Coordinates of C-alpha atoms and ligand atoms in Angstrom, one line a residue:
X1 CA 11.8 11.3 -18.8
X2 CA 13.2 11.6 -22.6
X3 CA 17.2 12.2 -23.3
X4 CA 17.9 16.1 -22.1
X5 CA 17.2 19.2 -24.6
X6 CA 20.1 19.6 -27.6
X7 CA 22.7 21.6 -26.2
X8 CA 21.9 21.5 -22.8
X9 CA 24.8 22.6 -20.3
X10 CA 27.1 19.5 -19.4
X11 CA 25.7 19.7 -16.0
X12 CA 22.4 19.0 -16.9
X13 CA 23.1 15.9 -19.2
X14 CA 25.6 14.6 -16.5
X15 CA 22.6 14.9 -13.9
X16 CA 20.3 13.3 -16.1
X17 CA 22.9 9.8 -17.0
X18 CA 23.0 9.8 -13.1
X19 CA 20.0 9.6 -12.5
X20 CA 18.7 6.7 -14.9
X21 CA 21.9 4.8 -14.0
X22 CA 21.2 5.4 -10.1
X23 CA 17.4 4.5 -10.5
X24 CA 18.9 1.2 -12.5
X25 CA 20.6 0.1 -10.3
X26 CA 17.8 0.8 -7.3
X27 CA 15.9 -1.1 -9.6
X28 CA 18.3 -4.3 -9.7
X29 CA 19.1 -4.1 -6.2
X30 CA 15.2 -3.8 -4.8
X31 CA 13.4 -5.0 -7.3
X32 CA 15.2 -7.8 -9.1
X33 CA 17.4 -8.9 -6.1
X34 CA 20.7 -8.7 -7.9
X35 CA 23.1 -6.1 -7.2
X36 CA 24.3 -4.8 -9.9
X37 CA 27.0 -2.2 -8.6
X38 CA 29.2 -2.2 -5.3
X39 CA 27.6 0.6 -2.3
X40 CA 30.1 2.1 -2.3
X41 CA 30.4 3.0 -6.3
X42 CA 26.7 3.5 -5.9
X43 CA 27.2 6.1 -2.7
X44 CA 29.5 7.9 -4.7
X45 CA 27.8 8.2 -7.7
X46 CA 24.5 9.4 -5.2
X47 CA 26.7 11.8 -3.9
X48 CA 27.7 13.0 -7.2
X49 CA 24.0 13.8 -8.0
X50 CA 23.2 15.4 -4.8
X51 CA 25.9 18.2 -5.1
X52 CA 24.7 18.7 -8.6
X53 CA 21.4 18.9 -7.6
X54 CA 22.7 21.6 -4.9
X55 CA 24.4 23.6 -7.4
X56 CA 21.6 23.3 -9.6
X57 CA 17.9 22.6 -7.7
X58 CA 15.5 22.7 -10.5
X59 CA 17.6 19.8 -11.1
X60 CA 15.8 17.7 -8.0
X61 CA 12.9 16.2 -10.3
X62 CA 10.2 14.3 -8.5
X63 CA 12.1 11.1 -9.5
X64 CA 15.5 11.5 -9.2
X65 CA 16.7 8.8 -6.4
X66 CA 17.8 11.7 -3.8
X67 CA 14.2 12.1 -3.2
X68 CA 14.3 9.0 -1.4
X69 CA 16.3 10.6 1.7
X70 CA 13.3 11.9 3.3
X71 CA 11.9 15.3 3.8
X72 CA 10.9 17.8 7.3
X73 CA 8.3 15.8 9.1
X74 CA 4.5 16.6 8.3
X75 CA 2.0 17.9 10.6
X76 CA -0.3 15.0 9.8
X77 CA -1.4 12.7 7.6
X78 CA -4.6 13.9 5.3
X79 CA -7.3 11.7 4.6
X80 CA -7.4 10.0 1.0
X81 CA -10.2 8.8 -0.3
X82 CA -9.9 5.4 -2.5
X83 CA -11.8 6.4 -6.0
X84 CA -11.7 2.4 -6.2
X85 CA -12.5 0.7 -2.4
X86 CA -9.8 -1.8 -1.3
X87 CA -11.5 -4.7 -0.5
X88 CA -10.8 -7.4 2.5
X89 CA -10.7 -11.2 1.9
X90 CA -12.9 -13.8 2.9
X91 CA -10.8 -16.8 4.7
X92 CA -10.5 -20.0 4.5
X93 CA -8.4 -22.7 6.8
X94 CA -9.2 -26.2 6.1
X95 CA -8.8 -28.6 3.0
X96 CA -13.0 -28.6 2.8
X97 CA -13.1 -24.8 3.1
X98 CA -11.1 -24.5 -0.3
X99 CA -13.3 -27.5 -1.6
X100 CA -16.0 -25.1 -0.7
X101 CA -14.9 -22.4 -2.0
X102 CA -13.5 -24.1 -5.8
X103 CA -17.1 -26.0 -5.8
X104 CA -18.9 -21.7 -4.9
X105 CA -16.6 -20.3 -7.8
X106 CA -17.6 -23.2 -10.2
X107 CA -21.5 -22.9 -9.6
X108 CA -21.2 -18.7 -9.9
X109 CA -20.0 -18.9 -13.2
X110 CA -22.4 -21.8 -14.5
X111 CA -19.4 -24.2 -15.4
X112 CA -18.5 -27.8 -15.1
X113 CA -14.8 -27.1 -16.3
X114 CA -12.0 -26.8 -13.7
X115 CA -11.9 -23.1 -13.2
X116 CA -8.1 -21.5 -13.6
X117 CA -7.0 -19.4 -10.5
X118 CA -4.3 -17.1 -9.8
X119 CA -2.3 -18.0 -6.4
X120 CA 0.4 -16.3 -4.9
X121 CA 1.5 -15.0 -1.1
X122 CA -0.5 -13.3 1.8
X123 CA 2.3 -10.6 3.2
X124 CA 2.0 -9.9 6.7
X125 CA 2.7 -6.2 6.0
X126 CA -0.1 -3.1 5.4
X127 CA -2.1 -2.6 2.2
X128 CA -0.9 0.6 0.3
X129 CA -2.1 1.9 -3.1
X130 CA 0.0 4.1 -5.4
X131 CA -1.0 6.5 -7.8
X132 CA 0.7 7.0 -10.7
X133 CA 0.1 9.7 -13.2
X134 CA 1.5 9.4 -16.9
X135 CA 4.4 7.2 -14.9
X136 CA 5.1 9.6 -12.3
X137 CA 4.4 8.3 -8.4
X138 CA 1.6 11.1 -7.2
X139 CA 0.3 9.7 -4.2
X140 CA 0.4 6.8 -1.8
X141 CA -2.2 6.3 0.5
X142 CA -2.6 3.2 3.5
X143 CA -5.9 1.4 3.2
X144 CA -7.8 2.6 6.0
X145 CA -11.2 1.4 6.3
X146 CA -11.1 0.4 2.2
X147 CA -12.7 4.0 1.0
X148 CA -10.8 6.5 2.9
X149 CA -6.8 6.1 4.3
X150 CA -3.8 8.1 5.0
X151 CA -1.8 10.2 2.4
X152 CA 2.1 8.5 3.1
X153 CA 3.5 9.6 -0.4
X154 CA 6.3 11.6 1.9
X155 CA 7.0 7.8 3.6
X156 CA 6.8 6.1 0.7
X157 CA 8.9 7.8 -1.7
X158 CA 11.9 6.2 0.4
X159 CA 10.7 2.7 -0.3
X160 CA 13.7 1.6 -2.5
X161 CA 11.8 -0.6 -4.2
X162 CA 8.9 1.0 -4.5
X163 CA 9.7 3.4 -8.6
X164 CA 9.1 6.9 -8.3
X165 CA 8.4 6.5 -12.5
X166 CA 7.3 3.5 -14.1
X167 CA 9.2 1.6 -17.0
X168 CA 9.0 1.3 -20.8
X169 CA 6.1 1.9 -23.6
X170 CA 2.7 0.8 -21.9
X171 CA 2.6 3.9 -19.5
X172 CA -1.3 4.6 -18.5
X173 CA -2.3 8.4 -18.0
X174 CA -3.3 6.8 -14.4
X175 CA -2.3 3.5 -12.7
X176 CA -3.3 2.6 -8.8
X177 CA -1.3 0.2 -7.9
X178 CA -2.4 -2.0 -5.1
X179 CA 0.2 -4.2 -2.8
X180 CA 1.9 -4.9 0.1
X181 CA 4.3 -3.0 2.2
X182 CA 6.3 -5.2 4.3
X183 CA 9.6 -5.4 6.0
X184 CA 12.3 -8.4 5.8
X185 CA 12.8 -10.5 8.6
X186 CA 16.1 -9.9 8.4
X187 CA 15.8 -6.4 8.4
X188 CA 13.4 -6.5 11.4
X189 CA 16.1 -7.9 13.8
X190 CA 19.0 -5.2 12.4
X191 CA 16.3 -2.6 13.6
X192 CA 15.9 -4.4 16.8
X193 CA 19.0 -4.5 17.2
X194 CA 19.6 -0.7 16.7
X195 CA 16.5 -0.3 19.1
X196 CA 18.4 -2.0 21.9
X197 CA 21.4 -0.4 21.0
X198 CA 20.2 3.3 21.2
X199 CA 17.3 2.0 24.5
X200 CA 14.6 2.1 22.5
X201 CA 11.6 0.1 22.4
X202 CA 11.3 -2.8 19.9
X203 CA 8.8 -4.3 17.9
X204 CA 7.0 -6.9 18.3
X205 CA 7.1 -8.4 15.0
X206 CA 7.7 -7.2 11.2
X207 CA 4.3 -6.5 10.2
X208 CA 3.8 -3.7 13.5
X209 CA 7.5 -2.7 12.5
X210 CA 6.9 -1.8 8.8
X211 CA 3.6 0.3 10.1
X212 CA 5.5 2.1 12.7
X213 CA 7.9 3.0 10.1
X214 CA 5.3 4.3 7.4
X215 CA 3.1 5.9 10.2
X216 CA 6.3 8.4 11.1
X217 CA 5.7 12.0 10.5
X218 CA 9.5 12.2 9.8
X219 CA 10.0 10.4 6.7
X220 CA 14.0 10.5 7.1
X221 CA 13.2 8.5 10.2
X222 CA 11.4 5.9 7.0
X223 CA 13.8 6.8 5.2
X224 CA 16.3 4.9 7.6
X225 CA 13.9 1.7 7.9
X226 CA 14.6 -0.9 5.2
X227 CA 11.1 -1.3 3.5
X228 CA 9.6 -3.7 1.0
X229 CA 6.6 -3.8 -1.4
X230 CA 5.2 -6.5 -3.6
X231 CA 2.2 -5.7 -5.8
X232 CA -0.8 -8.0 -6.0
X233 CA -4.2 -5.9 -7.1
X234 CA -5.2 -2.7 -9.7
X235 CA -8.0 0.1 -8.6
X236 CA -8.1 3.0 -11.2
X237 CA -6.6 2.4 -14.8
X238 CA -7.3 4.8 -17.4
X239 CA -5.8 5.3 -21.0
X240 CA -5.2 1.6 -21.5
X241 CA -7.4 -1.7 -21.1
X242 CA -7.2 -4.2 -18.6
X243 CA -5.3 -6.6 -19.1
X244 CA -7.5 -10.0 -19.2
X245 CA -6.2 -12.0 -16.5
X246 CA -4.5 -11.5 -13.0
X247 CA -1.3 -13.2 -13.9
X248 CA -1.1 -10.9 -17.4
X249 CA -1.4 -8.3 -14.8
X250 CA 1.5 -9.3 -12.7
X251 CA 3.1 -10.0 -16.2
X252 CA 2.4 -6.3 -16.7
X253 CA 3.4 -4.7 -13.6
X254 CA 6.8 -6.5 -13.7
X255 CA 7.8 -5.0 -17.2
X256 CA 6.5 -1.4 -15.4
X257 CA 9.3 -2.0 -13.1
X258 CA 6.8 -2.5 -10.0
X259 CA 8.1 -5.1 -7.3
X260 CA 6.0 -8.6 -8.1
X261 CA 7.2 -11.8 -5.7
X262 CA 8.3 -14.6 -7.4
X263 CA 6.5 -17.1 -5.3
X264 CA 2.6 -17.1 -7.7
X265 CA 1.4 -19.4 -9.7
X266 CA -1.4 -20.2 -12.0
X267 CA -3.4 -23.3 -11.3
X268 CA -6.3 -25.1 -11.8
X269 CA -8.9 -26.6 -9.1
X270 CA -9.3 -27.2 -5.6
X271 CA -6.3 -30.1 -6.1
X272 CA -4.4 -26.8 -7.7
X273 CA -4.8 -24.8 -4.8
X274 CA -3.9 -27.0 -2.2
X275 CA -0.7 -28.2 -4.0
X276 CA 0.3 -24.8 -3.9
X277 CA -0.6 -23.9 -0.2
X278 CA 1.6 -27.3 0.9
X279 CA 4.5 -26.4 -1.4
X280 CA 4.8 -22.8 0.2
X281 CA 3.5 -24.1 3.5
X282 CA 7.2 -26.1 3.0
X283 CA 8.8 -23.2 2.2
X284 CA 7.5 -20.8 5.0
X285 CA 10.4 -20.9 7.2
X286 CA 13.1 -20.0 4.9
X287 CA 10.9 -17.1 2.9
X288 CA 13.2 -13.9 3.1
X289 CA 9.6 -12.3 4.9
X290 CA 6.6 -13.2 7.2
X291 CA 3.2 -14.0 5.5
X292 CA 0.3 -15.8 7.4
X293 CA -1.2 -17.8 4.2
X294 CA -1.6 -17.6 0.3
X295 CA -4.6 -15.8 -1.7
X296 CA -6.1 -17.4 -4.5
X297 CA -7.6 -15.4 -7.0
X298 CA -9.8 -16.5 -10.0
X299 CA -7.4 -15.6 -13.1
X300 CA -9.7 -14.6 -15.7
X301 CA -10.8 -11.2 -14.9
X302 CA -14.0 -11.4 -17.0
X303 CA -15.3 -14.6 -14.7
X304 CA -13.7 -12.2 -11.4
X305 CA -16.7 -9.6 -12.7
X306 CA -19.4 -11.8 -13.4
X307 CA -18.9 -13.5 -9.8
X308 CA -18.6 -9.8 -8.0
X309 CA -18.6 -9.4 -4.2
X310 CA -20.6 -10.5 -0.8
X311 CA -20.6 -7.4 1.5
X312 CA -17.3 -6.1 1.4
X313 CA -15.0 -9.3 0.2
X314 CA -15.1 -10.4 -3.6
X315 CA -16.4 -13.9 -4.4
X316 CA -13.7 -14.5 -6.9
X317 CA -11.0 -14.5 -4.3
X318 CA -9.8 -16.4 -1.1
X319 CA -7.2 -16.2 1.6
X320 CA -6.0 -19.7 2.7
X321 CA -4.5 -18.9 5.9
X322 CA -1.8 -21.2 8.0
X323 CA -2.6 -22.2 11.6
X324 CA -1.8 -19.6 14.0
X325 CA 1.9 -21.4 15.1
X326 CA 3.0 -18.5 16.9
X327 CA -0.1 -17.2 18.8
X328 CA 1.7 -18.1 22.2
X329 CA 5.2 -16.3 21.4
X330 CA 3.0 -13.1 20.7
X331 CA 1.5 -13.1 24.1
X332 CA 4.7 -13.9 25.8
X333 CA 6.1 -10.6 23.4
X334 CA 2.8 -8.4 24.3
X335 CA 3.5 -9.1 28.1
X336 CA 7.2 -8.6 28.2
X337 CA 6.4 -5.1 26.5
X338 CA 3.6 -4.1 28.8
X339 CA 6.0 -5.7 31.7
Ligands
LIG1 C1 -8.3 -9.3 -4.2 C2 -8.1 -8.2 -3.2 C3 -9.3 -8.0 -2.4 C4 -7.7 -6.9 -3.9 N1 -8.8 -6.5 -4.8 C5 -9.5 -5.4 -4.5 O1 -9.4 -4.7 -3.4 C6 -10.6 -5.0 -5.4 C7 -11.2 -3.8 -5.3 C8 -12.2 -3.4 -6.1 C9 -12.7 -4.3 -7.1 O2 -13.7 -4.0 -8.0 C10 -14.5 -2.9 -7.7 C11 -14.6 -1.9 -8.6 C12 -15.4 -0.8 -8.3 C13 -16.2 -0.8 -7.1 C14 -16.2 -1.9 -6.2 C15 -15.3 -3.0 -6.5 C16 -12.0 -5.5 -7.3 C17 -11.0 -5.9 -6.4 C18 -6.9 -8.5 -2.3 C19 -6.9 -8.1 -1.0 C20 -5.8 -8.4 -0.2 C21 -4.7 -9.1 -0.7 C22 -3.5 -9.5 0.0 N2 -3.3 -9.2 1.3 N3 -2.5 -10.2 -0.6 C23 -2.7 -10.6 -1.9 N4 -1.7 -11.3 -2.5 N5 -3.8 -10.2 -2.6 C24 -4.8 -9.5 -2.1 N6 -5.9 -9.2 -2.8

């Protein structure tokens, strides 16, 4: 969005300097984790946009922050159908599975050198993928079955952290952006707590939280759910190349202003991998959110094509998944629940 017409009304350029300064400091406070203005300065200046957005509605552009408020609830969610599938992951849960798995990447691509992979965090959220068009957020679908899922762009234009128009130069004419939508654990015991407070039901755990909230009809019932989003994969680019690794990706996406978790790495070999699942393994407990493992991806996208895909889950990539610590609290939960 490019500095107002010459001449336009006061209004109109007032609107506009609230707008980039209210979606700045979204972007700080979502995105970058570091609040940059006190709520209530930020409230006031929110308000200040909504009444000029009254006063004036062709003022309410698709990404002006007071979208994110929420809308009348839909009827139902249409069907979207993925132009690029989202694939599932094969897993893998012992030291000699990821042995397996390095020594299976090596052979595919013919090469005695220690292959370079991309590692990072499995979030136990849902997989979304966003559309945007010349930098504008178009669409947001769920994953579905990996060809067709549910249109939530309604749900998920109140996702703080999730920009309703990208950052900066390198804008594609179209970008599907592929990630996570998850909620904090933090944030999962306020709602909880506000379930129990107004005798609601509560959820069982973050992950069935942050899909209740997205599967709502009434996005001002999202609206009110803190949600997350971390990005982690590309389907449809168009008007720019690829970039030629994962991690430039990432690199990428972050200057766009898309939400990228600090916690990746690029390493190399099976002793790479499995110094990385330990250290987060360490970690787990204090991480601000739930994940149930790490996915390691090979980095160089060229080698990622030339290994391609087994049935529905890419040979370049791997989930390395933690042993399932908390199966027994989630059948005590389920039984409370149906009790
Ligand atoms: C690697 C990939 C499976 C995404 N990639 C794809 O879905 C994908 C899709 C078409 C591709 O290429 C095709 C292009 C055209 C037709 C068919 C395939 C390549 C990758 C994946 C899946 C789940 C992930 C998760 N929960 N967490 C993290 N951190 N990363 C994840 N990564």
């Amino acid at each position: 969005a490019g500095p107002p017409p010459v001449g336009a009304a006061d209004w109109l350029v007032r609107a506009h300097a609230l707008r980039d300064e209210l979606n700045r400091h979204n972007h700080a406070y979502y995105v970058l984790d570091e609040p940059s203005i006190p709520d209530a300065e930020y409230d006031r200046l929110f308000q200040e946009l909504q009444a000029l957005e009254t006063a004036h509605p062709e003022l309410a552009t698709p990404d002006s922050p007071t979208q994110r408020v929420g809308g009348a609830p839909l009827p139902q969610f249409d069907p979207v159908r993925h132009d690029i599938p989202m694939l599932s992951l094969g897993n893998g849960f012992s030291d000699e599975d990821i042995e397996a798995f390095d020594k299976r990447v090596m052979d595919g691509l013919e090469t005695l050198q220690e292959v370079r992979y991309a590692a990072e965090l499995k979030f136990d959220g849902l997989a979304i993928s966003l559309r945007y068009v010349d930098g504008l957020l178009v669409q947001a679908a769920t994953r579905g079955d990996g060809t067709t899922g549910e249109n939530v762009t309604a749900n998920i234009r109140t996702v703080r952290a999730i920009p309703l128009r990208l950052h900066g130069t390198k804008i594609p004419t179209v970008l599907d952006v592929r990630g996570e939508v998850l909620m904090y654990k933090q944030d999962f015991a306020r709602l909880n707590q506000r379930q129990r407070d107004a005798g609601q039901k509560e959820f069982a755990n973050p992950r069935n939280a942050a899909a209740g909230s997205l599967r709502q009809l009434d996005s001002r019932i999202t609206a009110q759910r803190t949600l997350r989003f971390f990005a982690y994969g590309i389907g449809v680019l168009e008007g720019m190349d690829m970039p030629a690794s994962h991690s430039a990706l990432l690199d990428w996406y972050q200057e766009l202003g898309l939400p990228v978790c600090k916690e990746r790495a690029v390493v190399t070999g099976a002793a790479g991998l499995l110094a990385f699942f330990r250290g987060i393994g360490e970690k787990r407990e204090q991480l601000p959110y739930e994940i149930d493992g790490v996915v390691y991806k090979v980095d160089r996208l060229d080698q990622q094509k030339h290994l391609g895909f087994v049935s529905r889950a890419p040979r370049f990539a791997l989930a390395h998944k933690f042993p399932a610590q908390e199966a027994l609290t989630q059948v005590l939960e389920i039984e409370v629940q149906v009790g």
